[in-house]
């Protein structure tokens, strides 16, 4: 049972979905406090009671925006699917809850004109974790299970389509412009397996005589993708990976998305949820 906490999980990324999640959860907290008043929060006045309670939700929204959007934007290497697991997501939420609880405590003291008191501080910490800690952990585990089931089902369907497709040699050749004084390199579609972003460089993996070789070029993955937009078999599958779908040997799935096993190499290329429709369309159209 505890092994689930060490399973791969999708790391937070700076997207509109994260913003919407923060706003909706903050709104839920504010409205929940207004309608149910579960913890008998003492307020300095009843005139602005609803606004004061709603501000607790605003605190929640701002903190979640920082943890789910700002931090992933500033520290992409930390918030990476490569190392992110279920336990990291739960720990992130617990830290966010601790910050929310601390700010709630300061806010409660402020509106009641009270000085800092450890007893009141631990009271607000306890109530915040009761209201948010258990739901956050439960929803994370539930979301993990749903993503695993969904992506495994997609992987099984694509595996069947992949086995039925007719594979033909590809003779496309592309001249890729790098960032080094208009220097270019030649990319043969039939030899190309995948490319991986490494800062401002990319590692390009090509299969020659059944041997996988790596060559590094100074060009961003976005520029590489743009220059290969006419190559329908070569697609972006992750923010750090670009892959030749004709080289796919098998497909599997986990909570983060799909995993592609390519011919003649041991590296597993990830497909994040954003790019699953592109991969799915390719195999469905090439059965």
Short mmCIF file of C-alpha atoms in Angstrom, two decimals:
data_model
loop_
_atom_site.label_atom_id
_atom_site.label_comp_id
_atom_site.label_asym_id
_atom_site.label_seq_id
_atom_site.Cartn_x
_atom_site.Cartn_y
_atom_site.Cartn_z
CA UNK A 1 0.00 0.00 0.00
CA UNK A 2 2.76 2.48 0.96
CA UNK A 3 4.52 1.83 -2.36
CA UNK A 4 1.99 4.08 -4.06
CA UNK A 5 3.76 7.11 -2.55
CA UNK A 6 6.91 6.26 -4.55
CA UNK A 7 5.09 6.00 -7.87
CA UNK A 8 5.70 8.48 -10.67
CA UNK A 9 3.34 11.46 -10.72
CA UNK A 10 2.87 14.51 -12.91
CA UNK A 11 4.78 17.50 -11.57
CA UNK A 12 2.97 20.85 -11.42
CA UNK A 13 3.54 22.96 -14.52
CA UNK A 14 2.77 26.65 -15.12
CA UNK A 15 -0.48 26.38 -17.06
CA UNK A 16 -3.99 27.84 -16.92
CA UNK A 17 -5.26 24.64 -15.32
CA UNK A 18 -3.07 25.35 -12.27
CA UNK A 19 -4.47 28.89 -12.04
CA UNK A 20 -8.04 27.60 -12.28
CA UNK A 21 -7.36 24.98 -9.60
CA UNK A 22 -6.00 27.62 -7.20
CA UNK A 23 -8.95 29.96 -7.78
CA UNK A 24 -11.60 27.25 -7.43
CA UNK A 25 -10.10 25.80 -4.27
CA UNK A 26 -9.77 29.26 -2.69
CA UNK A 27 -13.37 30.02 -3.62
CA UNK A 28 -14.49 26.74 -2.09
CA UNK A 29 -12.68 27.54 1.19
CA UNK A 30 -14.18 31.02 1.36
CA UNK A 31 -17.74 29.89 0.65
CA UNK A 32 -17.39 26.90 2.97
CA UNK A 33 -16.43 29.19 5.86
CA UNK A 34 -19.25 31.64 5.05
CA UNK A 35 -22.03 29.06 4.88
CA UNK A 36 -20.92 26.56 7.55
CA UNK A 37 -18.62 28.51 9.92
CA UNK A 38 -17.13 25.18 11.08
CA UNK A 39 -14.48 26.46 13.49
CA UNK A 40 -16.29 29.30 15.26
CA UNK A 41 -13.77 31.87 14.03
CA UNK A 42 -13.93 35.00 16.15
CA UNK A 43 -14.15 38.17 14.09
CA UNK A 44 -13.81 41.71 15.28
CA UNK A 45 -17.09 42.79 13.69
CA UNK A 46 -20.09 41.21 12.05
CA UNK A 47 -20.56 44.07 9.59
CA UNK A 48 -17.96 42.75 7.14
CA UNK A 49 -18.08 39.16 8.32
CA UNK A 50 -18.61 37.53 4.91
CA UNK A 51 -15.83 39.57 3.31
CA UNK A 52 -13.45 38.71 6.14
CA UNK A 53 -14.25 35.00 5.81
CA UNK A 54 -13.92 35.17 2.02
CA UNK A 55 -10.44 36.65 2.44
CA UNK A 56 -9.32 33.33 3.96
CA UNK A 57 -10.13 31.86 0.55
CA UNK A 58 -8.10 34.62 -1.12
CA UNK A 59 -5.10 33.64 1.00
CA UNK A 60 -5.53 30.03 -0.12
CA UNK A 61 -5.71 31.07 -3.78
CA UNK A 62 -2.57 33.22 -3.64
CA UNK A 63 -0.50 30.56 -1.87
CA UNK A 64 -1.62 27.81 -4.27
CA UNK A 65 -0.81 30.06 -7.24
CA UNK A 66 2.72 30.46 -5.90
CA UNK A 67 3.20 26.72 -5.30
CA UNK A 68 1.43 25.42 -8.41
CA UNK A 69 2.32 28.11 -10.96
CA UNK A 70 5.08 30.50 -9.87
CA UNK A 71 7.49 27.96 -8.36
CA UNK A 72 7.23 25.53 -11.33
CA UNK A 73 7.84 28.50 -13.64
CA UNK A 74 10.93 29.64 -11.71
CA UNK A 75 12.35 26.19 -10.89
CA UNK A 76 11.55 23.86 -13.84
CA UNK A 77 14.40 21.49 -12.96
CA UNK A 78 12.90 20.82 -9.52
CA UNK A 79 9.34 20.52 -10.85
CA UNK A 80 10.24 17.91 -13.43
CA UNK A 81 8.45 14.67 -14.25
CA UNK A 82 11.81 12.90 -14.24
CA UNK A 83 11.95 12.75 -10.43
CA UNK A 84 8.44 13.75 -9.35
CA UNK A 85 6.44 11.19 -7.37
CA UNK A 86 3.15 10.94 -5.48
CA UNK A 87 4.88 11.68 -2.17
CA UNK A 88 6.42 14.88 -3.59
CA UNK A 89 2.98 16.12 -4.62
CA UNK A 90 1.53 15.43 -1.17
CA UNK A 91 4.52 17.06 0.57
CA UNK A 92 4.14 20.11 -1.69
CA UNK A 93 0.48 20.43 -0.69
CA UNK A 94 1.30 20.00 3.00
CA UNK A 95 3.93 22.75 2.85
CA UNK A 96 1.44 24.98 1.03
CA UNK A 97 -1.12 24.24 3.75
CA UNK A 98 1.39 25.16 6.43
CA UNK A 99 2.00 28.51 4.72
CA UNK A 100 -1.75 29.04 4.32
CA UNK A 101 -2.32 28.23 8.00
CA UNK A 102 0.43 30.64 9.09
CA UNK A 103 -0.99 33.47 6.99
CA UNK A 104 -4.49 32.66 8.25
CA UNK A 105 -3.18 32.97 11.81
CA UNK A 106 -1.61 36.38 11.15
CA UNK A 107 -4.77 37.53 9.39
CA UNK A 108 -6.99 36.36 12.26
CA UNK A 109 -4.82 38.25 14.76
CA UNK A 110 -4.85 41.33 12.54
CA UNK A 111 -8.63 41.61 12.17
CA UNK A 112 -9.08 40.98 15.89
CA UNK A 113 -6.26 43.34 16.92
CA UNK A 114 -4.49 40.56 18.81
CA UNK A 115 -0.80 40.02 19.44
CA UNK A 116 0.92 36.79 18.45
CA UNK A 117 0.00 33.83 20.62
CA UNK A 118 1.38 30.30 20.21
CA UNK A 119 -1.85 28.76 21.40
CA UNK A 120 -3.87 30.57 18.74
CA UNK A 121 -1.20 29.82 16.14
CA UNK A 122 -1.35 26.06 16.71
CA UNK A 123 -5.14 26.24 16.77
CA UNK A 124 -5.29 27.74 13.28
CA UNK A 125 -2.61 25.30 12.03
CA UNK A 126 -4.68 22.37 13.30
CA UNK A 127 -7.95 23.64 11.80
CA UNK A 128 -6.36 24.39 8.43
CA UNK A 129 -4.86 20.91 8.17
CA UNK A 130 -8.17 19.33 9.16
CA UNK A 131 -9.95 21.30 6.45
CA UNK A 132 -7.36 20.83 3.71
CA UNK A 133 -4.75 18.18 4.57
CA UNK A 134 -6.84 15.05 4.34
CA UNK A 135 -8.77 16.17 1.20
CA UNK A 136 -5.52 17.12 -0.57
CA UNK A 137 -3.92 13.73 0.17
CA UNK A 138 -7.07 11.82 -0.78
CA UNK A 139 -7.56 13.75 -4.03
CA UNK A 140 -3.89 13.27 -4.99
CA UNK A 141 -4.12 9.49 -4.52
CA UNK A 142 -7.46 9.39 -6.37
CA UNK A 143 -6.06 11.48 -9.22
CA UNK A 144 -3.01 9.20 -9.43
CA UNK A 145 -5.18 6.11 -9.78
CA UNK A 146 -7.39 7.71 -12.43
CA UNK A 147 -4.40 8.86 -14.47
CA UNK A 148 -2.78 5.42 -14.32
CA UNK A 149 -5.96 3.67 -15.45
CA UNK A 150 -6.58 6.19 -18.23
CA UNK A 151 -3.04 6.16 -19.60
CA UNK A 152 -2.74 2.37 -19.45
CA UNK A 153 -5.96 2.10 -21.44
CA UNK A 154 -4.66 4.59 -24.02
CA UNK A 155 -1.30 2.76 -24.20
CA UNK A 156 -3.03 -0.59 -24.80
CA UNK A 157 -5.13 0.86 -27.62
CA UNK A 158 -2.13 2.50 -29.23
CA UNK A 159 -0.06 -0.67 -28.87
CA UNK A 160 -2.66 -2.55 -30.89
CA UNK A 161 -2.67 0.17 -33.54
CA UNK A 162 1.14 0.28 -33.53
CA UNK A 163 1.38 -3.47 -34.17
CA UNK A 164 -0.99 -3.22 -37.13
CA UNK A 165 0.68 -0.30 -38.86
CA UNK A 166 2.61 -0.78 -42.08
CA UNK A 167 6.21 0.36 -41.68
CA UNK A 168 7.91 1.79 -44.72
CA UNK A 169 11.41 3.26 -45.02
CA UNK A 170 11.60 7.04 -44.67
CA UNK A 171 13.95 8.94 -46.94
CA UNK A 172 13.28 12.48 -45.76
CA UNK A 173 16.39 14.59 -45.19
CA UNK A 174 16.38 17.91 -43.35
CA UNK A 175 19.00 20.60 -42.93
CA UNK A 176 18.72 21.92 -39.38
CA UNK A 177 19.97 25.44 -38.67
CA UNK A 178 21.86 25.78 -35.36
CA UNK A 179 22.71 28.85 -33.27
CA UNK A 180 26.40 28.78 -34.28
CA UNK A 181 26.84 31.37 -37.05
CA UNK A 182 24.36 29.78 -39.45
CA UNK A 183 25.94 26.36 -39.11
CA UNK A 184 23.65 23.49 -40.15
CA UNK A 185 23.57 19.73 -39.80
CA UNK A 186 21.85 17.06 -41.88
CA UNK A 187 19.16 14.93 -40.24
CA UNK A 188 18.07 11.76 -42.01
CA UNK A 189 14.56 10.80 -40.96
CA UNK A 190 15.16 7.07 -41.22
CA UNK A 191 18.19 7.25 -38.88
CA UNK A 192 16.72 9.63 -36.30
CA UNK A 193 15.36 8.10 -33.06
CA UNK A 194 14.81 10.99 -30.67
CA UNK A 195 16.20 14.27 -29.37
CA UNK A 196 16.45 15.52 -25.80
CA UNK A 197 16.76 19.12 -24.62
CA UNK A 198 19.81 19.99 -22.52
CA UNK A 199 19.60 23.70 -21.75
CA UNK A 200 20.27 25.61 -24.98
CA UNK A 201 21.49 22.43 -26.64
CA UNK A 202 19.88 19.21 -27.81
CA UNK A 203 21.25 15.68 -27.79
CA UNK A 204 20.23 14.01 -31.04
CA UNK A 205 20.19 10.20 -31.04
CA UNK A 206 20.54 8.49 -34.40
CA UNK A 207 20.65 4.78 -35.17
CA UNK A 208 23.41 3.79 -37.57
CA UNK A 209 24.03 0.10 -38.32
CA UNK A 210 21.77 -0.81 -35.36
CA UNK A 211 23.99 1.27 -33.05
CA UNK A 212 22.57 4.30 -31.28
CA UNK A 213 24.85 7.34 -31.40
CA UNK A 214 24.46 10.69 -29.63
CA UNK A 215 25.43 14.01 -31.20
CA UNK A 216 25.06 17.37 -29.43
CA UNK A 217 24.06 20.54 -31.27
CA UNK A 218 23.55 24.13 -30.12
CA UNK A 219 19.90 24.63 -31.00
CA UNK A 220 16.81 24.82 -28.81
CA UNK A 221 14.23 22.04 -28.92
CA UNK A 222 11.58 24.61 -29.93
CA UNK A 223 13.65 25.71 -32.93
CA UNK A 224 14.33 22.06 -33.79
CA UNK A 225 10.58 21.39 -33.67
CA UNK A 226 9.75 24.38 -35.87
CA UNK A 227 12.23 23.32 -38.54
CA UNK A 228 10.72 19.82 -38.63
CA UNK A 229 7.06 20.85 -38.73
CA UNK A 230 6.66 19.26 -42.19
CA UNK A 231 7.89 15.88 -40.94
CA UNK A 232 4.66 14.25 -39.75
CA UNK A 233 6.42 11.24 -38.18
CA UNK A 234 8.79 13.41 -36.12
CA UNK A 235 6.88 15.07 -33.29
CA UNK A 236 7.29 16.86 -29.97
CA UNK A 237 6.11 14.47 -27.25
CA UNK A 238 7.29 16.23 -24.09
CA UNK A 239 8.70 19.62 -23.13
CA UNK A 240 12.17 18.01 -23.22
CA UNK A 241 11.78 15.32 -25.92
CA UNK A 242 11.25 15.04 -29.66
CA UNK A 243 10.71 11.59 -31.15
CA UNK A 244 10.46 9.61 -34.38
CA UNK A 245 7.17 7.73 -34.01
CA UNK A 246 8.20 5.22 -36.68
CA UNK A 247 10.88 3.97 -34.30
CA UNK A 248 8.40 3.05 -31.57
CA UNK A 249 8.64 -0.60 -30.57
CA UNK A 250 6.17 -0.70 -27.66
CA UNK A 251 3.99 1.66 -25.62
CA UNK A 252 3.16 1.67 -21.90
CA UNK A 253 1.44 4.11 -19.55
CA UNK A 254 1.68 5.51 -16.03
CA UNK A 255 0.31 8.49 -14.10
CA UNK A 256 2.58 10.94 -15.96
CA UNK A 257 1.46 9.90 -19.43
CA UNK A 258 2.80 7.40 -21.97
CA UNK A 259 6.21 5.75 -22.25
CA UNK A 260 7.71 4.89 -25.64
CA UNK A 261 10.23 2.07 -26.06
CA UNK A 262 12.19 2.70 -29.24
CA UNK A 263 13.99 0.28 -31.53
CA UNK A 264 17.61 -0.60 -30.71
CA UNK A 265 17.86 1.50 -27.54
CA UNK A 266 17.11 1.21 -23.85
CA UNK A 267 16.07 4.83 -23.17
CA UNK A 268 12.36 5.22 -22.51
CA UNK A 269 10.96 8.38 -24.12
CA UNK A 270 8.11 10.01 -22.15
CA UNK A 271 4.93 11.42 -23.66
CA UNK A 272 3.34 14.04 -21.39
CA UNK A 273 -0.44 14.44 -21.22
CA UNK A 274 -0.30 17.56 -23.43
CA UNK A 275 1.12 15.59 -26.37
CA UNK A 276 -0.83 12.32 -26.03
CA UNK A 277 -3.44 13.41 -28.65
CA UNK A 278 -0.67 13.96 -31.24
CA UNK A 279 0.82 10.50 -30.68
CA UNK A 280 -2.63 8.93 -30.61
CA UNK A 281 -3.59 10.55 -33.91
CA UNK A 282 -0.44 9.30 -35.63
CA UNK A 283 -0.98 5.64 -34.76
CA UNK A 284 -4.68 5.77 -35.55
CA UNK A 285 -4.01 7.26 -38.98
CA UNK A 286 -1.20 4.82 -39.80
CA UNK A 287 -2.84 1.49 -39.00
#
